Short mmCIF file of C-alpha atoms in Angstrom, two decimals:
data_model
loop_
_atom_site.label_atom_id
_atom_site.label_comp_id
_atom_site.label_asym_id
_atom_site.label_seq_id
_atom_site.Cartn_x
_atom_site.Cartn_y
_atom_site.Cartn_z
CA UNK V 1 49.21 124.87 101.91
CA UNK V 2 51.66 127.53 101.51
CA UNK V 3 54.40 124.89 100.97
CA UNK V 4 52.79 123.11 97.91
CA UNK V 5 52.28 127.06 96.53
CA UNK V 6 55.78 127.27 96.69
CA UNK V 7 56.33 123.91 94.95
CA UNK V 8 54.12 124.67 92.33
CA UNK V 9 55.23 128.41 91.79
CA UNK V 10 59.15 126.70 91.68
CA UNK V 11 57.47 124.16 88.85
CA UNK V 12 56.42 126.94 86.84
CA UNK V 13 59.61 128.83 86.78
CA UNK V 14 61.80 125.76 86.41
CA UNK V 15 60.07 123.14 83.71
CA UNK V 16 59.80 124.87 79.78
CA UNK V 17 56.55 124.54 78.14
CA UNK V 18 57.85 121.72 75.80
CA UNK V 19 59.00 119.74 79.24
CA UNK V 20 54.72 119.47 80.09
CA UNK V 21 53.23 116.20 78.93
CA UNK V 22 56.82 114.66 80.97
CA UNK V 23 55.53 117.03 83.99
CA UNK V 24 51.96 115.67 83.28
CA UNK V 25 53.16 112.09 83.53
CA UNK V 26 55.13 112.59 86.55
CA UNK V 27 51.80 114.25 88.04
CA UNK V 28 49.73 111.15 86.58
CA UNK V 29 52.03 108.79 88.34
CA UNK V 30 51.47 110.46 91.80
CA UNK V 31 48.18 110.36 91.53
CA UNK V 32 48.64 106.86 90.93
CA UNK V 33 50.87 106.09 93.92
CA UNK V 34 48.77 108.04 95.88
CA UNK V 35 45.80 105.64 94.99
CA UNK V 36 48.26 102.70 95.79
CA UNK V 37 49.71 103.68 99.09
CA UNK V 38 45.36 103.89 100.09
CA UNK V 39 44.89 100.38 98.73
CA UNK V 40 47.72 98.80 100.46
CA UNK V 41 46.75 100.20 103.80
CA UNK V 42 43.13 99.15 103.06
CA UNK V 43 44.24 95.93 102.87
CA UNK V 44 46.29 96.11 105.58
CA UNK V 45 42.69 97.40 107.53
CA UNK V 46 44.87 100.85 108.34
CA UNK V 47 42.23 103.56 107.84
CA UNK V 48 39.32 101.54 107.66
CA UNK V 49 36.82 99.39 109.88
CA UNK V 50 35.61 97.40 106.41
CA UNK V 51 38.61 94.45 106.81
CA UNK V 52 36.74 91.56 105.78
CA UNK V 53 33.50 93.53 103.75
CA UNK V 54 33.80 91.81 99.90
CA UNK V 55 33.56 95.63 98.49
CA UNK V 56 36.12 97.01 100.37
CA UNK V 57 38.59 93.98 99.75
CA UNK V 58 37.95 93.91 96.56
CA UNK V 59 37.87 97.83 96.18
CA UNK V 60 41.00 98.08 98.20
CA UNK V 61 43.53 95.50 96.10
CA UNK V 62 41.89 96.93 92.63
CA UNK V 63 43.18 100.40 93.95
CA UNK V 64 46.92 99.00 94.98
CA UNK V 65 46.92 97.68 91.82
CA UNK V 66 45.61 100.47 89.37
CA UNK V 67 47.34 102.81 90.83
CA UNK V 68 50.53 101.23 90.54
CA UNK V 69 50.08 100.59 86.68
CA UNK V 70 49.45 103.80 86.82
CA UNK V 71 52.37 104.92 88.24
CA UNK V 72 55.04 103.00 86.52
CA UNK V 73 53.36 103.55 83.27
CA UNK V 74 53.77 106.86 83.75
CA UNK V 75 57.76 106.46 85.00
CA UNK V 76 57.89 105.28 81.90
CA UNK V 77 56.01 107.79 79.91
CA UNK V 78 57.99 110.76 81.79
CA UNK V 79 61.35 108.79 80.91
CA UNK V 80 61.06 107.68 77.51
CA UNK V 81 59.80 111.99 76.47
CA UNK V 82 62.68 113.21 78.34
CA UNK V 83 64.81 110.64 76.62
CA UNK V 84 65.86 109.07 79.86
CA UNK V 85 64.45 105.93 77.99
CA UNK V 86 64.71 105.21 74.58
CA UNK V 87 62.40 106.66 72.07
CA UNK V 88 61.50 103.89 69.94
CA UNK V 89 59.37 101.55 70.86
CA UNK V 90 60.86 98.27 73.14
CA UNK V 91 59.58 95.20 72.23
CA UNK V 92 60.69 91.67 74.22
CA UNK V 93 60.54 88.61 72.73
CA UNK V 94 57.06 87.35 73.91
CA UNK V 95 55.76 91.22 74.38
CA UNK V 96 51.95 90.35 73.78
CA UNK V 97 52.27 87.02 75.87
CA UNK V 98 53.77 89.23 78.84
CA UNK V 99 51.42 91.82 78.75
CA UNK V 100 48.60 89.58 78.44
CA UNK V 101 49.69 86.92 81.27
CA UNK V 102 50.42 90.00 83.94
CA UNK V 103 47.16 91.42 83.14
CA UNK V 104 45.57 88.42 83.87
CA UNK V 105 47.54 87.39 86.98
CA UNK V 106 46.84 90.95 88.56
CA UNK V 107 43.10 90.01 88.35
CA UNK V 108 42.93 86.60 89.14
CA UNK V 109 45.31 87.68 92.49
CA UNK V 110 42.59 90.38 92.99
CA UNK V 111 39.95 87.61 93.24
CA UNK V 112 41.97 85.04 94.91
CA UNK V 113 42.95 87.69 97.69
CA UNK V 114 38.77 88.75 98.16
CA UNK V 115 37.91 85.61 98.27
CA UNK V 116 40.62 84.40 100.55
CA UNK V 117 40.21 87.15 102.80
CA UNK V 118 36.61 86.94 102.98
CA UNK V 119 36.58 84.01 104.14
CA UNK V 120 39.31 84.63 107.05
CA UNK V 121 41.87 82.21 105.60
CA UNK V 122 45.37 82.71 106.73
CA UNK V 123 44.72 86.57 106.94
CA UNK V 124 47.84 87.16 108.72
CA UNK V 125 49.49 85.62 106.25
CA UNK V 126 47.80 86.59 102.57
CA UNK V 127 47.63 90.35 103.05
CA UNK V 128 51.43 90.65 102.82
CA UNK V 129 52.10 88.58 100.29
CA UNK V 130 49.04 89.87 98.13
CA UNK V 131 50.40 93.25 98.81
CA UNK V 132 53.76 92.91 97.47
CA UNK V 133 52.57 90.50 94.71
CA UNK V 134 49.61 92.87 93.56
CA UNK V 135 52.66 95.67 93.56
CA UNK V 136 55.63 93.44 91.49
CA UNK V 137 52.76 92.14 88.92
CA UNK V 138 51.08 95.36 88.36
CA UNK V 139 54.06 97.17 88.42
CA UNK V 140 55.19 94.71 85.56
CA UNK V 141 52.12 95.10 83.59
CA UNK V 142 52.65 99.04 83.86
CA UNK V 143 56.27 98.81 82.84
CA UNK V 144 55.34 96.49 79.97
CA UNK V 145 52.52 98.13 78.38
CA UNK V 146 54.37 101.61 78.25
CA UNK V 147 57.57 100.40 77.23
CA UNK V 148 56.48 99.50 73.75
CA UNK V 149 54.96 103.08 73.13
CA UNK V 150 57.07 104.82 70.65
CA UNK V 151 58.02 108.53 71.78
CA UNK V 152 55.58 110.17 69.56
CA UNK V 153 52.41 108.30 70.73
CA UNK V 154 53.63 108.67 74.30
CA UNK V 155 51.07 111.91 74.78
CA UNK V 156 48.09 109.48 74.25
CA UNK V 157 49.54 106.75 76.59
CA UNK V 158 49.92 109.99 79.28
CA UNK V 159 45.93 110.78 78.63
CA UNK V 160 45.04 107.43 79.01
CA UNK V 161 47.24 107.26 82.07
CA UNK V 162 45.71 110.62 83.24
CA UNK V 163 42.37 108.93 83.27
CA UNK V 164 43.51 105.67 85.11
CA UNK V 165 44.75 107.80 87.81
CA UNK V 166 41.44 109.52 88.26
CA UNK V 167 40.17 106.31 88.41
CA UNK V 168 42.18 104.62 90.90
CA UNK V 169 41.58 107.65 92.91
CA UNK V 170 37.93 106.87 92.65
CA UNK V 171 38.37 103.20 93.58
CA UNK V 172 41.05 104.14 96.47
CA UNK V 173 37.56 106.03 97.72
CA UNK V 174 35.38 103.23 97.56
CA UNK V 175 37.85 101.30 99.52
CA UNK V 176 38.13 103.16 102.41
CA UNK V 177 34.47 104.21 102.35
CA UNK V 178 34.97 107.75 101.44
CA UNK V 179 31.59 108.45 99.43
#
C-alpha cells in the first residue's frame, strides 16, 4: 500500500494540471488491461473452476476483449493529447468499413469461442488462438475507433473510455465469479 502512495504522491508532483485528461487516459487504459489480463486467464481456466460454464466463457472473452479496446483506445487518447500522435483526426481509406468489420469479428469470435468451448471442441487448441485473436482484433478496433478522434474531442472519447473500463471491470467480475 505504501508503495502505490508513493506512486501517486510522485504523480501529483510530476504531471501539470493541463497534462490530466492524458493522465486520465493512461489510468482508463489500465483499468482496461487490468480487465484483459482477468479475461485471458479466465479463459485459460487460471483463477476459476467455471471452464466450460456458457456465462463464464462468454463473460471471460467479452472481458479480454473490452478491456483491450479499452486500453488501446486509450494509448491512443493519451498519445494523440500529448501530441505523441497527431492531432487531427486519421482517417484510412475504408475507415467506416474497418471499424465496422473488427467490431463485428470481435463478436462473432466471442460467440464462436463460447460455443466452441462449450461444447469441448479442440479446447486445447481454441483457447490460444481465441486469446491472441480476441487481443489483435480488439486491439484493432480500439486503435481504429480512437485514431479518427480529432484532439479537441479526445476528452469525450477519454469519458467514454472511462466508462468502458468500469465496465470491463464489471464483466472481468462476472467471469471469474466475483459477485
Amino acid at each position: 500500500r505504501r508503495s502505490s502512495d508513493l506512486f501517486g504522491i510522485i504523480l501529483a508532483k510530476k504531471v501539470k494540471m493541463i497534462q490530466m485528461p492524458q493522465m486520465v487516459a493512461l489510468l482508463n487504459g489500465l483499468g482496461g488491461a487490468a480487465s484483459a489480463l482477468v479475461g485471458g486467464f479466465a479463459m485459460a481456466g487460471i483463477g476459476t473452476g467455471l471452464v466450460g460454464d456458457y456465462f463464464s466463457t462468454v463473460t471471460s472473452s467479452l472481458a479480454l476483449a473490452v478491456g483491450m479496446i479499452t486500453l488501446v483506445g486509450s494509448l491512443v487518447a493519451a498519445g494523440k493529447l500529448h501530441k505523441v500522435l497527431p492531432q487531427k483526426p486519421v482517417v484510412f481509406k475504408g475507415h467506416q468499413l474497418m471499424t465496422i468489420a473488427s467490431l463485428v469479428i470481435t463478436v462473432v469470435g466471442i460467440v464462436v469461442y463460447a460455443v466452441l468451448a462449450g461444447l469441448g471442441i479442440g479446447i486445447n487448441v481454441i483457447i490460444p488462438v481465441m486469446i491472441v485473436a480476441l487481443t489483435l482484433v480488439a486491439s484493432f478496433f480500439g486503435f481504429i475507433f480512437s485514431i479518427r478522434v480529432g484532439g479537441a474531442d479526445m476528452p469525450i472519447t477519454i469519458s467514454l473510455l472511462n466508462s468502458l473500463s468500469g465496465v470491463a471491470g464489471a464483466i472481468a467480475g462476472l467471469a471469474v465469479n466475483d459477485l
